[in-house]
PDB file of C-alpha atoms in Angstrom:
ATOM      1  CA  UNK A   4       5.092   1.872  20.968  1.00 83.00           C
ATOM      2  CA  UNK A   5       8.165   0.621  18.853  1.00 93.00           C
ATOM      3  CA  UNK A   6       8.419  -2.114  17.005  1.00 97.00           C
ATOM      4  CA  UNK A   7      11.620  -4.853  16.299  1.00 95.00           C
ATOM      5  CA  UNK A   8      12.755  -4.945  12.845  1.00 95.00           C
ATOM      6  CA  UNK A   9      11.643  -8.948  12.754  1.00 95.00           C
ATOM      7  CA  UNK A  10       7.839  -7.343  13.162  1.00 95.00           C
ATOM      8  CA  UNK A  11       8.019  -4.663  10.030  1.00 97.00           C
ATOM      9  CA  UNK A  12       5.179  -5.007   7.458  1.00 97.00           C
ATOM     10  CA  UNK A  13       5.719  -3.897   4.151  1.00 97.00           C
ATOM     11  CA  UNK A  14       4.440  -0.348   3.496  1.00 97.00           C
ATOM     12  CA  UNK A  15       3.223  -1.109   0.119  1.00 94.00           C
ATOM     13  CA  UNK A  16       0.909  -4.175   2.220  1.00 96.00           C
ATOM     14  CA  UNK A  17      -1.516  -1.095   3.355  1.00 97.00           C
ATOM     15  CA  UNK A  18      -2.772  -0.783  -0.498  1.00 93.00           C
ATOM     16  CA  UNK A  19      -3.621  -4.373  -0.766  1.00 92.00           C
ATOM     17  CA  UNK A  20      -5.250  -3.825   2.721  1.00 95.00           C
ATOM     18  CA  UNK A  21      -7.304  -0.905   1.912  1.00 94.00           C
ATOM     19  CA  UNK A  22      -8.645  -2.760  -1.051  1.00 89.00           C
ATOM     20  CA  UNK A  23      -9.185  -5.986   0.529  1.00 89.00           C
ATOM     21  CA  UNK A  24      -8.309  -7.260   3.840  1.00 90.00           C
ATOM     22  CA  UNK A  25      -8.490 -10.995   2.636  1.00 88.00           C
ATOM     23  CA  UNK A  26      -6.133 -10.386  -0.364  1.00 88.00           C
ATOM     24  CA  UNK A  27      -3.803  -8.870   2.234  1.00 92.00           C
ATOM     25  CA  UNK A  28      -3.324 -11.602   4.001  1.00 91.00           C
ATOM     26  CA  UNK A  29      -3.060 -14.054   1.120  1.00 90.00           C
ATOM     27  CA  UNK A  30      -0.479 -12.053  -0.296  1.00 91.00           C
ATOM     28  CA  UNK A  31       1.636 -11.225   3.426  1.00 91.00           C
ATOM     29  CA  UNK A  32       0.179 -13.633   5.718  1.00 92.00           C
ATOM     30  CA  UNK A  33      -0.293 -17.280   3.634  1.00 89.00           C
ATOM     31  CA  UNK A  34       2.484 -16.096   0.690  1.00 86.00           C
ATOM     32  CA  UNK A  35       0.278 -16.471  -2.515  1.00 85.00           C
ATOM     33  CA  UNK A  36       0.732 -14.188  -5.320  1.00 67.00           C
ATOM     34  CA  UNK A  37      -0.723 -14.239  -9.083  1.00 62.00           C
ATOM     35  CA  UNK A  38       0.103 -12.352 -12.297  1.00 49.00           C
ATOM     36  CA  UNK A  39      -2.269 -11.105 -14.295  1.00 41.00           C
ATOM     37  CA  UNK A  40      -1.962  -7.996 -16.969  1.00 38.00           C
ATOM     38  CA  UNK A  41      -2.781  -5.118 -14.014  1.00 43.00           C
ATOM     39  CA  UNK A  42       0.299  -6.324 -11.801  1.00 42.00           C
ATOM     40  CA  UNK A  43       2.857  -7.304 -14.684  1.00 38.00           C
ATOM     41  CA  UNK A  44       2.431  -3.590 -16.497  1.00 44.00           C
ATOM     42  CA  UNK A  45       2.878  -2.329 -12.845  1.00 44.00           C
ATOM     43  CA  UNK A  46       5.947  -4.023 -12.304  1.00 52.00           C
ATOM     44  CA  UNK A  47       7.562  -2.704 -15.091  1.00 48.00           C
ATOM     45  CA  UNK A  48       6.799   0.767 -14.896  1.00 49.00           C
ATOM     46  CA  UNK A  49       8.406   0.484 -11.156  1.00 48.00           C
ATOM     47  CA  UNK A  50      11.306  -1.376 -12.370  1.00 56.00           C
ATOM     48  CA  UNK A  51      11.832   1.901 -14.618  1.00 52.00           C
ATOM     49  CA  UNK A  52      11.865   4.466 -11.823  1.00 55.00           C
ATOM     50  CA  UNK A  53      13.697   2.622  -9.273  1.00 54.00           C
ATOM     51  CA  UNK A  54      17.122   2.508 -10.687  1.00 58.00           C
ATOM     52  CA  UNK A  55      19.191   3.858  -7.096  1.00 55.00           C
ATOM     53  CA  UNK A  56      22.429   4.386  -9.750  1.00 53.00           C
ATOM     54  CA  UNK A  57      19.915   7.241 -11.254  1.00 56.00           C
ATOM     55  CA  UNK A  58      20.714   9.966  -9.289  1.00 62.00           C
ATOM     56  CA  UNK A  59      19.947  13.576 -10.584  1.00 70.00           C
ATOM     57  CA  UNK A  60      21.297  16.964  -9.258  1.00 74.00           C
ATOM     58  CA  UNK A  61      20.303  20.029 -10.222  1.00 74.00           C
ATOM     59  CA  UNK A  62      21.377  23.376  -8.572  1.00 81.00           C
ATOM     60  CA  UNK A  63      18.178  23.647  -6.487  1.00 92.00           C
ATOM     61  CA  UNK A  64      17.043  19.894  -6.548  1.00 95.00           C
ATOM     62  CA  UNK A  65      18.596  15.973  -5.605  1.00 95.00           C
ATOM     63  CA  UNK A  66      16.544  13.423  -7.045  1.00 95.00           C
ATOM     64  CA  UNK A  67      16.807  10.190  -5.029  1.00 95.00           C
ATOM     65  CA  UNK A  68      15.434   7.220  -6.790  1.00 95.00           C
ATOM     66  CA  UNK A  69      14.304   3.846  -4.827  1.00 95.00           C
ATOM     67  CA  UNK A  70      15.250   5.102  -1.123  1.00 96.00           C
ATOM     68  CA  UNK A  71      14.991   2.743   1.727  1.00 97.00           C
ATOM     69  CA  UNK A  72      12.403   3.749   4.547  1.00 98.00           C
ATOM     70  CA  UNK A  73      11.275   2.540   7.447  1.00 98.00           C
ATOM     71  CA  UNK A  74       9.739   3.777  10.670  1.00 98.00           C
ATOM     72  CA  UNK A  75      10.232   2.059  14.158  1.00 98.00           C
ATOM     73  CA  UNK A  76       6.485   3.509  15.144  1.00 97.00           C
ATOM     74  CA  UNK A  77       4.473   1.770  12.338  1.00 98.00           C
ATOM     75  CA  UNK A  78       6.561  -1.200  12.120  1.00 98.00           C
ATOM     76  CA  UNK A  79       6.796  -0.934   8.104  1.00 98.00           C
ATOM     77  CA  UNK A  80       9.878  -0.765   5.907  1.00 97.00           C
ATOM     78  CA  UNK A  81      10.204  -0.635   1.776  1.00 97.00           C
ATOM     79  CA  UNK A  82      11.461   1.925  -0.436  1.00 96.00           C
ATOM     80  CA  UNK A  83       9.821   5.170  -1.786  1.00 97.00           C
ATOM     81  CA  UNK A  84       9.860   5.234  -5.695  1.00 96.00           C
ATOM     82  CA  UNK A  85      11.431   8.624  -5.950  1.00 97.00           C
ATOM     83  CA  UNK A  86      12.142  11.269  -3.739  1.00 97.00           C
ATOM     84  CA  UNK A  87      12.667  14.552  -4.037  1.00 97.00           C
ATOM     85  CA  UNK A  88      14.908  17.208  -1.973  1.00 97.00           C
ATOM     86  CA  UNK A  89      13.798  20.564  -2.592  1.00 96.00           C
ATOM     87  CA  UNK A  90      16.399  23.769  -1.143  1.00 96.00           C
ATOM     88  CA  UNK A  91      14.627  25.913   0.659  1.00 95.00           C
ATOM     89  CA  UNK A  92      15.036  28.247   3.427  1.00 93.00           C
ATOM     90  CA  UNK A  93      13.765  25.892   5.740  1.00 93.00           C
ATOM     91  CA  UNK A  94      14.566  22.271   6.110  1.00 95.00           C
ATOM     92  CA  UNK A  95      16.632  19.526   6.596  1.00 97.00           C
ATOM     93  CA  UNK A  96      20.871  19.138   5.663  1.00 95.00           C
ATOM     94  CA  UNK A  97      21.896  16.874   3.747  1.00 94.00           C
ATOM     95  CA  UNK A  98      25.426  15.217   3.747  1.00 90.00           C
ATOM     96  CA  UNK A  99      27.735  16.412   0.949  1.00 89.00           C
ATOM     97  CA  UNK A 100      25.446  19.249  -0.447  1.00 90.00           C
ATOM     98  CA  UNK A 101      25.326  22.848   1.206  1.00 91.00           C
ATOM     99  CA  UNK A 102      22.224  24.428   2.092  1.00 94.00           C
ATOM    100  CA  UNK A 103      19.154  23.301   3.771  1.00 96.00           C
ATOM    101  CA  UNK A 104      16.195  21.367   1.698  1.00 97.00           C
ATOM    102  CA  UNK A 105      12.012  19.948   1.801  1.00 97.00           C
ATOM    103  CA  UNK A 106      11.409  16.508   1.677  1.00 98.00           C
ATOM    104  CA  UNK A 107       8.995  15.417  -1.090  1.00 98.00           C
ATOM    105  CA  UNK A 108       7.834  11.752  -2.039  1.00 98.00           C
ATOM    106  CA  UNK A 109       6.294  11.103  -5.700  1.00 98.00           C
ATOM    107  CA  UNK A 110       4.890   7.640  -5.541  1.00 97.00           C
ATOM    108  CA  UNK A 111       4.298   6.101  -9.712  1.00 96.00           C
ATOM    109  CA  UNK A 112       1.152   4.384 -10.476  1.00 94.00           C
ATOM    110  CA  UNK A 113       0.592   2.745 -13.578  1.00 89.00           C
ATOM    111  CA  UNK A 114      -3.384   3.914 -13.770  1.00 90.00           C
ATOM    112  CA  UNK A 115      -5.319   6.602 -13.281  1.00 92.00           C
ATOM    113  CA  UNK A 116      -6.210   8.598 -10.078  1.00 93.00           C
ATOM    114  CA  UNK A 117      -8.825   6.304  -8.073  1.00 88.00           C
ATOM    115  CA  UNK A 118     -11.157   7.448  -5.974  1.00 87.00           C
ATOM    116  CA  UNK A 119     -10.655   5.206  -3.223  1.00 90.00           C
ATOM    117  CA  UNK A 120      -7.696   6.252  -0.843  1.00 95.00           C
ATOM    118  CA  UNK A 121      -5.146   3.485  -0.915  1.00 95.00           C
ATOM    119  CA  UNK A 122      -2.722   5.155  -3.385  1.00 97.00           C
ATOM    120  CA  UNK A 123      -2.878   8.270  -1.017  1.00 97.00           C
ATOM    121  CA  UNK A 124      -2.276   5.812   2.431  1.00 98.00           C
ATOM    122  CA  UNK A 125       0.541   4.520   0.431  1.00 98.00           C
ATOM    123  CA  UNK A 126       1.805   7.560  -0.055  1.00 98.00           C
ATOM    124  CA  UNK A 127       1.042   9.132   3.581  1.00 98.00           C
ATOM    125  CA  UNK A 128       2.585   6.307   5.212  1.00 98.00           C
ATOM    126  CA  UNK A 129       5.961   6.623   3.182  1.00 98.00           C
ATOM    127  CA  UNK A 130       5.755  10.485   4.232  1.00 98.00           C
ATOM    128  CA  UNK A 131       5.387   9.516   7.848  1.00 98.00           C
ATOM    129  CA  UNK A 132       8.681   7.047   7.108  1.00 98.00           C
ATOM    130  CA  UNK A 133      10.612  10.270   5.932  1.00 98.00           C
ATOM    131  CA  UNK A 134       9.349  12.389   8.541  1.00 98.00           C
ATOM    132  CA  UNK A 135      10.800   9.982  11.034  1.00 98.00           C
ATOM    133  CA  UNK A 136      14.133   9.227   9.482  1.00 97.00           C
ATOM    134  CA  UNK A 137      14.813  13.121   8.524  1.00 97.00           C
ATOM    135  CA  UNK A 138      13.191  14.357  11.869  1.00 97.00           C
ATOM    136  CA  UNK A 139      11.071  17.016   9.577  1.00 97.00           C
ATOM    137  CA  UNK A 140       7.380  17.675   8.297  1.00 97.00           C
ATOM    138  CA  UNK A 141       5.932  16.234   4.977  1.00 98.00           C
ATOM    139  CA  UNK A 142       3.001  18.024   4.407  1.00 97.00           C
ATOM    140  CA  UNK A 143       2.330  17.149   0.466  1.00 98.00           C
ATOM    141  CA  UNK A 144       4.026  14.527  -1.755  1.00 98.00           C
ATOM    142  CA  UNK A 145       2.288  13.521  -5.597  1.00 98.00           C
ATOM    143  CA  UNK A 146       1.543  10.822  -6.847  1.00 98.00           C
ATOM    144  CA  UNK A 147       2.272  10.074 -11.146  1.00 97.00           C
ATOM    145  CA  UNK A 148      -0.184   7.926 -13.120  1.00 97.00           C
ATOM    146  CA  UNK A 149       0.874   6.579 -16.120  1.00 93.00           C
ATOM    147  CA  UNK A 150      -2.156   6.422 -18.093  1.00 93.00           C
ATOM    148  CA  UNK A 151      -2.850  10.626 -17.536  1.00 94.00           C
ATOM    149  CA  UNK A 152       0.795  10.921 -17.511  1.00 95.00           C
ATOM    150  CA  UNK A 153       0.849  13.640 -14.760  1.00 95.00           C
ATOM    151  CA  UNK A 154       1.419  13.695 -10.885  1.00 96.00           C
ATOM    152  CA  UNK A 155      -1.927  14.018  -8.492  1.00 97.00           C
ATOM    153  CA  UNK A 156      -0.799  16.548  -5.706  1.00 97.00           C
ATOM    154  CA  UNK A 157      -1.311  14.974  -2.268  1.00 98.00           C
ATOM    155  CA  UNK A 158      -1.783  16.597   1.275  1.00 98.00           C
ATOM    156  CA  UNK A 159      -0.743  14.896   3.774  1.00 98.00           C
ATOM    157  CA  UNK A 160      -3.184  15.554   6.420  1.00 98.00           C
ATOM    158  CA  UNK A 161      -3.649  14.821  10.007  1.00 98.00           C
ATOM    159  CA  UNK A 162      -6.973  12.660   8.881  1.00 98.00           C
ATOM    160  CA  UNK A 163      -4.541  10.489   6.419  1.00 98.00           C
ATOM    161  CA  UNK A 164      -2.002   9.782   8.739  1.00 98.00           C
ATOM    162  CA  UNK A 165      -4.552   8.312  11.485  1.00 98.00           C
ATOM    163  CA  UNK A 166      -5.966   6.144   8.880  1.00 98.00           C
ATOM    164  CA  UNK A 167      -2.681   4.954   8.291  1.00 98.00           C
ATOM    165  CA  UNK A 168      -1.547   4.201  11.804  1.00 98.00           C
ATOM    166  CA  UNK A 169      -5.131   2.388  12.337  1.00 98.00           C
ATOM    167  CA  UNK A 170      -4.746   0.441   9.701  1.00 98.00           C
ATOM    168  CA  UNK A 171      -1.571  -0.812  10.566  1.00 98.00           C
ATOM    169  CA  UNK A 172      -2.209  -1.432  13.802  1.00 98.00           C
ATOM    170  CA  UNK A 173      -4.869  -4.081  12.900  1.00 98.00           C
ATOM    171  CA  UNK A 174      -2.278  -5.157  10.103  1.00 98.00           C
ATOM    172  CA  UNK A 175       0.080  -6.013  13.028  1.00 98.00           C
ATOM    173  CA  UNK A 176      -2.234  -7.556  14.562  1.00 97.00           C
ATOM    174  CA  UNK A 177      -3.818  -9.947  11.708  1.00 97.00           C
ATOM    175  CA  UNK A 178       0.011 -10.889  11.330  1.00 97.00           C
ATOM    176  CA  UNK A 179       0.661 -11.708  14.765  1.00 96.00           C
ATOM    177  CA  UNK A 180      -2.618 -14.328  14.709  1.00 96.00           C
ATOM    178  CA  UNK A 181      -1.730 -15.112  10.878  1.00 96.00           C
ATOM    179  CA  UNK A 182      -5.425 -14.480  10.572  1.00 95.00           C
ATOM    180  CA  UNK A 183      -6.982 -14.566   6.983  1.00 91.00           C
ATOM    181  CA  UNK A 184     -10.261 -13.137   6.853  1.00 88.00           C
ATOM    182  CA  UNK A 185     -13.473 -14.932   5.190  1.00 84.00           C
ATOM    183  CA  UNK A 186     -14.524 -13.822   1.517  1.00 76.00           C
ATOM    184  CA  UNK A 187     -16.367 -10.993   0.931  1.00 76.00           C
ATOM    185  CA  UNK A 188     -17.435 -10.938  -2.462  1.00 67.00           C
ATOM    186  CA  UNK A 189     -18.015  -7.537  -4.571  1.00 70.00           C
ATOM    187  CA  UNK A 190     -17.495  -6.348  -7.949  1.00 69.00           C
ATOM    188  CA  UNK A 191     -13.433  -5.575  -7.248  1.00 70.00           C
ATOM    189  CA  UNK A 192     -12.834  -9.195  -7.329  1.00 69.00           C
ATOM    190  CA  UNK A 193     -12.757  -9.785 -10.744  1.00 67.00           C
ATOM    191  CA  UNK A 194     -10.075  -7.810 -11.381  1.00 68.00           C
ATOM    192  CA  UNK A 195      -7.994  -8.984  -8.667  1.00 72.00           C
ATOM    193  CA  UNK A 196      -4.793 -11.361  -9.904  1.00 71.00           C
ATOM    194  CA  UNK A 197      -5.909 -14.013  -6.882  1.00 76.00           C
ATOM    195  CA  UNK A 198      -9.172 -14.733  -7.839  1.00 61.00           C
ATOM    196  CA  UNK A 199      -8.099 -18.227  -8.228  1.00 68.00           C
ATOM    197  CA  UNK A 200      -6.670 -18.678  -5.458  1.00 68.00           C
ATOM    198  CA  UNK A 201      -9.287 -16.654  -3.184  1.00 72.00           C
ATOM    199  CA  UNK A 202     -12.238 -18.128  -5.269  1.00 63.00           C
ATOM    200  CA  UNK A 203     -14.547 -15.589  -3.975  1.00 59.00           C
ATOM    201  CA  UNK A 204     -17.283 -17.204  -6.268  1.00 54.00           C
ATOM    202  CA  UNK A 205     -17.636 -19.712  -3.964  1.00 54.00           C
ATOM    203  CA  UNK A 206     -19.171 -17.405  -1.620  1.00 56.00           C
ATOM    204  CA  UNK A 207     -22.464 -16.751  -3.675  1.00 52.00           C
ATOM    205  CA  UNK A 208     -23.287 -20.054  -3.667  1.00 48.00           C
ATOM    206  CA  UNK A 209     -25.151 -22.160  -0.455  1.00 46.00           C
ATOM    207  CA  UNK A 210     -23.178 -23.791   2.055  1.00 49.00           C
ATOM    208  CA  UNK A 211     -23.028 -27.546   2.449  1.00 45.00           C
ATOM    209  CA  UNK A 212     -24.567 -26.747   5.778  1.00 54.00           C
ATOM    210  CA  UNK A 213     -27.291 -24.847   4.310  1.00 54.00           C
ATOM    211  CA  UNK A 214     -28.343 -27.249   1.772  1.00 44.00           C
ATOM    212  CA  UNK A 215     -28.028 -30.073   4.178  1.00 53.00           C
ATOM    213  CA  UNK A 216     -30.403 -27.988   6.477  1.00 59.00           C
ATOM    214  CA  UNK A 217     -32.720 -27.157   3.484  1.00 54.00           C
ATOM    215  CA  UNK A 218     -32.675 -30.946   2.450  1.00 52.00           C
ATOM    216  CA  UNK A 219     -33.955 -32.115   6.219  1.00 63.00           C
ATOM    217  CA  UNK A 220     -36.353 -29.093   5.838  1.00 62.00           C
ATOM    218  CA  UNK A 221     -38.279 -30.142   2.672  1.00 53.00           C
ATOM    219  CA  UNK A 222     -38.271 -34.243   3.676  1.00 55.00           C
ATOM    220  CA  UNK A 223     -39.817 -33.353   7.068  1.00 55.00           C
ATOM    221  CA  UNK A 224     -42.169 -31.196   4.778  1.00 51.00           C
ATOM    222  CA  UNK A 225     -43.380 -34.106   2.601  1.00 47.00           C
ATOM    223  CA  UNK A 226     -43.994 -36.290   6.407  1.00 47.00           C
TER     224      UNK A 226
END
Protein backbone atom coordinates (compact mmCIF):
# COMPACT_ATOMS: atom_id res chain seq x y z
CA UNK A 1 0.00 0.00 0.00
CA UNK A 2 0.97 3.66 -1.07
CA UNK A 3 -0.10 6.53 0.20
CA UNK A 4 -1.05 10.30 -1.56
CA UNK A 5 1.09 13.03 -0.47
CA UNK A 6 -2.31 14.86 1.06
CA UNK A 7 -2.24 11.62 3.65
CA UNK A 8 1.67 12.00 4.92
CA UNK A 9 2.11 12.21 8.73
CA UNK A 10 4.97 13.82 10.04
CA UNK A 11 7.81 11.41 10.92
CA UNK A 12 8.78 13.23 13.96
CA UNK A 13 4.60 12.55 15.06
CA UNK A 14 5.79 8.74 15.90
CA UNK A 15 7.86 10.18 19.09
CA UNK A 16 4.95 12.02 20.45
CA UNK A 17 3.03 8.73 19.67
CA UNK A 18 5.27 6.38 21.36
CA UNK A 19 5.11 8.53 24.42
CA UNK A 20 1.54 9.21 24.42
CA UNK A 21 -1.09 8.46 21.99
CA UNK A 22 -3.42 11.31 23.38
CA UNK A 23 -0.66 14.00 23.13
CA UNK A 24 -0.32 12.80 19.53
CA UNK A 25 -3.34 13.63 18.53
CA UNK A 26 -3.61 16.95 20.34
CA UNK A 27 -0.58 17.99 18.79
CA UNK A 28 -1.46 16.41 14.82
CA UNK A 29 -5.01 15.69 15.02
CA UNK A 30 -6.85 18.85 17.14
CA UNK A 31 -3.57 21.40 16.43
CA UNK A 32 -2.64 22.35 20.11
CA UNK A 33 0.84 22.92 21.02
CA UNK A 34 2.53 24.42 24.37
CA UNK A 35 6.02 25.66 25.28
CA UNK A 36 7.51 24.84 28.15
CA UNK A 37 11.54 24.75 28.99
CA UNK A 38 11.96 20.84 27.52
CA UNK A 39 10.56 21.89 23.95
CA UNK A 40 12.04 25.57 23.70
CA UNK A 41 15.88 24.21 24.54
CA UNK A 42 14.95 21.52 21.89
CA UNK A 43 14.09 23.86 19.36
CA UNK A 44 17.10 25.61 19.47
CA UNK A 45 19.54 23.02 19.46
CA UNK A 46 17.64 21.81 16.06
CA UNK A 47 17.59 25.20 14.70
CA UNK A 48 21.56 24.88 15.09
CA UNK A 49 22.04 21.70 13.07
CA UNK A 50 19.63 22.26 10.40
CA UNK A 51 21.20 25.02 8.48
CA UNK A 52 20.79 23.18 4.55
CA UNK A 53 23.51 26.19 3.40
CA UNK A 54 25.97 24.04 5.87
CA UNK A 55 27.23 21.68 3.69
CA UNK A 56 30.61 19.89 4.52
CA UNK A 57 32.89 17.81 2.17
CA UNK A 58 35.60 16.03 3.07
CA UNK A 59 37.60 13.64 0.77
CA UNK A 60 35.84 10.51 2.10
CA UNK A 61 32.62 12.16 3.60
CA UNK A 62 29.39 14.77 2.38
CA UNK A 63 27.65 16.04 5.24
CA UNK A 64 24.04 16.90 4.34
CA UNK A 65 22.32 18.98 6.90
CA UNK A 66 18.28 19.20 7.17
CA UNK A 67 17.45 16.75 4.09
CA UNK A 68 13.93 16.31 3.01
CA UNK A 69 12.49 12.63 3.31
CA UNK A 70 9.63 11.01 2.73
CA UNK A 71 8.43 7.52 1.92
CA UNK A 72 5.25 6.72 -0.23
CA UNK A 73 4.89 3.26 2.00
CA UNK A 74 4.57 4.89 5.49
CA UNK A 75 2.87 7.91 4.37
CA UNK A 76 5.38 10.28 6.46
CA UNK A 77 7.52 13.15 5.22
CA UNK A 78 10.01 15.71 7.32
CA UNK A 79 13.59 16.19 7.21
CA UNK A 80 16.49 14.19 8.83
CA UNK A 81 18.73 16.51 11.04
CA UNK A 82 21.95 15.49 9.42
CA UNK A 83 22.99 12.98 7.19
CA UNK A 84 25.88 11.49 6.45
CA UNK A 85 27.40 9.88 3.07
CA UNK A 86 30.12 7.66 3.83
CA UNK A 87 32.51 6.28 0.43
CA UNK A 88 32.75 2.98 0.50
CA UNK A 89 33.15 0.16 -1.77
CA UNK A 90 29.68 -0.51 -1.73
CA UNK A 91 26.81 1.85 -2.06
CA UNK A 92 24.90 4.30 -3.59
CA UNK A 93 26.19 7.37 -6.41
CA UNK A 94 25.73 10.41 -5.79
CA UNK A 95 25.32 13.30 -8.38
CA UNK A 96 28.41 15.50 -8.80
CA UNK A 97 30.85 13.42 -6.58
CA UNK A 98 32.74 10.23 -7.96
CA UNK A 99 32.71 7.09 -6.22
CA UNK A 100 30.10 5.10 -4.55
CA UNK A 101 28.97 5.90 -0.69
CA UNK A 102 26.73 4.43 2.82
CA UNK A 103 23.92 6.23 3.88
CA UNK A 104 23.99 7.23 7.58
CA UNK A 105 21.33 9.36 9.60
CA UNK A 106 22.46 11.10 13.04
CA UNK A 107 19.28 12.31 14.59
CA UNK A 108 20.23 15.40 17.70
CA UNK A 109 18.50 15.19 20.92
CA UNK A 110 18.79 17.71 23.40
CA UNK A 111 18.81 15.00 26.53
CA UNK A 112 20.17 12.07 27.41
CA UNK A 113 19.74 8.48 25.99
CA UNK A 114 16.14 7.24 27.27
CA UNK A 115 15.28 4.05 27.77
CA UNK A 116 12.10 4.01 26.11
CA UNK A 117 12.36 3.56 22.20
CA UNK A 118 10.86 6.62 20.60
CA UNK A 119 14.17 8.41 19.83
CA UNK A 120 15.28 5.05 18.13
CA UNK A 121 11.57 4.78 16.03
CA UNK A 122 12.38 8.26 15.11
CA UNK A 123 15.37 7.42 13.92
CA UNK A 124 14.39 3.90 12.21
CA UNK A 125 11.65 5.43 10.44
CA UNK A 126 13.89 8.28 8.85
CA UNK A 127 16.30 5.24 7.84
CA UNK A 128 13.43 3.46 6.20
CA UNK A 129 12.73 7.14 4.34
CA UNK A 130 16.42 6.97 2.99
CA UNK A 131 16.32 3.47 2.19
CA UNK A 132 13.40 4.19 -0.06
CA UNK A 133 14.51 7.36 -1.73
CA UNK A 134 18.30 5.98 -2.30
CA UNK A 135 17.00 2.37 -3.11
CA UNK A 136 19.84 1.02 -0.47
CA UNK A 137 20.13 -0.59 3.14
CA UNK A 138 20.48 1.47 6.42
CA UNK A 139 21.46 -0.83 8.85
CA UNK A 140 22.80 1.69 11.79
CA UNK A 141 22.39 5.49 12.09
CA UNK A 142 23.29 7.45 15.85
CA UNK A 143 21.67 9.40 17.57
CA UNK A 144 23.66 12.81 19.57
CA UNK A 145 22.43 13.94 23.00
CA UNK A 146 23.31 17.11 24.07
CA UNK A 147 23.51 16.75 27.67
CA UNK A 148 26.35 13.55 27.29
CA UNK A 149 27.50 15.31 24.30
CA UNK A 150 28.13 12.08 22.27
CA UNK A 151 26.16 10.04 19.57
CA UNK A 152 24.23 6.62 20.83
CA UNK A 153 24.96 4.06 17.95
CA UNK A 154 21.67 2.66 16.61
CA UNK A 155 20.86 -0.68 14.71
CA UNK A 156 18.39 -0.60 12.68
CA UNK A 157 16.81 -3.89 13.02
CA UNK A 158 14.12 -5.85 11.43
CA UNK A 159 12.19 -5.67 15.07
CA UNK A 160 12.47 -1.60 14.86
CA UNK A 161 11.26 -1.21 11.59
CA UNK A 162 7.92 -3.35 12.27
CA UNK A 163 7.30 -1.26 15.23
CA UNK A 164 7.52 1.57 13.10
CA UNK A 165 5.26 0.52 10.28
CA UNK A 166 2.61 -0.64 13.12
CA UNK A 167 2.64 2.30 14.61
CA UNK A 168 1.98 4.23 11.75
CA UNK A 169 -0.48 2.32 10.49
CA UNK A 170 -2.75 3.01 13.54
CA UNK A 171 -1.38 6.71 13.22
CA UNK A 172 -3.08 6.74 9.77
CA UNK A 173 -5.75 5.49 10.97
CA UNK A 174 -6.45 7.77 14.24
CA UNK A 175 -6.01 10.62 11.52
CA UNK A 176 -8.41 9.40 9.14
CA UNK A 177 -11.28 9.23 12.19
CA UNK A 178 -9.54 12.46 13.80
CA UNK A 179 -9.81 10.28 16.86
CA UNK A 180 -8.28 11.64 20.19
CA UNK A 181 -7.91 9.10 22.69
CA UNK A 182 -9.22 9.44 26.49
CA UNK A 183 -6.56 10.41 29.29
CA UNK A 184 -4.47 8.09 30.69
CA UNK A 185 -2.81 9.51 33.50
CA UNK A 186 0.91 8.44 34.68
CA UNK A 187 3.86 10.03 36.03
CA UNK A 188 5.12 11.33 32.25
CA UNK A 189 2.45 13.86 32.35
CA UNK A 190 3.91 16.29 34.34
CA UNK A 191 6.51 16.94 32.26
CA UNK A 192 4.60 17.13 29.20
CA UNK A 193 4.22 21.01 27.69
CA UNK A 194 0.16 20.18 27.24
CA UNK A 195 -0.71 19.42 30.52
CA UNK A 196 -2.98 22.31 30.39
CA UNK A 197 -4.52 21.69 27.72
CA UNK A 198 -4.85 17.72 28.21
CA UNK A 199 -5.60 18.26 32.00
CA UNK A 200 -4.90 14.73 32.74
CA UNK A 201 -5.60 15.59 36.50
CA UNK A 202 -8.96 15.51 35.82
CA UNK A 203 -8.83 11.92 35.36
CA UNK A 204 -8.01 10.99 39.10
CA UNK A 205 -10.83 12.50 40.24
CA UNK A 206 -14.76 10.83 40.20
CA UNK A 207 -16.94 11.36 37.41
CA UNK A 208 -20.09 13.44 37.61
CA UNK A 209 -21.71 10.15 36.81
CA UNK A 210 -20.08 8.43 39.57
CA UNK A 211 -20.84 10.81 42.23
CA UNK A 212 -24.33 11.22 41.01
CA UNK A 213 -24.56 7.33 41.28
CA UNK A 214 -22.83 7.38 44.75
CA UNK A 215 -25.24 10.27 45.87
CA UNK A 216 -28.59 8.02 44.90
CA UNK A 217 -26.60 5.17 46.60
CA UNK A 218 -26.15 6.65 50.13
CA UNK A 219 -29.95 8.49 50.14
CA UNK A 220 -31.53 5.10 49.30
CA UNK A 221 -29.15 3.92 52.19
CA UNK A 222 -30.54 6.30 54.85
CA UNK A 223 -34.55 4.99 53.47
Amino acid sequence: MEYPEDNYLMISGIQHFKFCRRQWALIHIEQQWAENTHTVIGELMHKKVHDPSLKETRKDLIIARALPVASRKLGVSGECDLVEFHKCEEGIKLHGHRGLYSVYPVEYKKGKPKLSEEDKLQLATQAMCLEEMFSTQVLEGAIFYGETRRREVVDITGELKDEVRSMFREMHDYYTRKYTPEVKYSKSCNACSLKDICLPALRKTVSVKSYINQMLWEDESVV
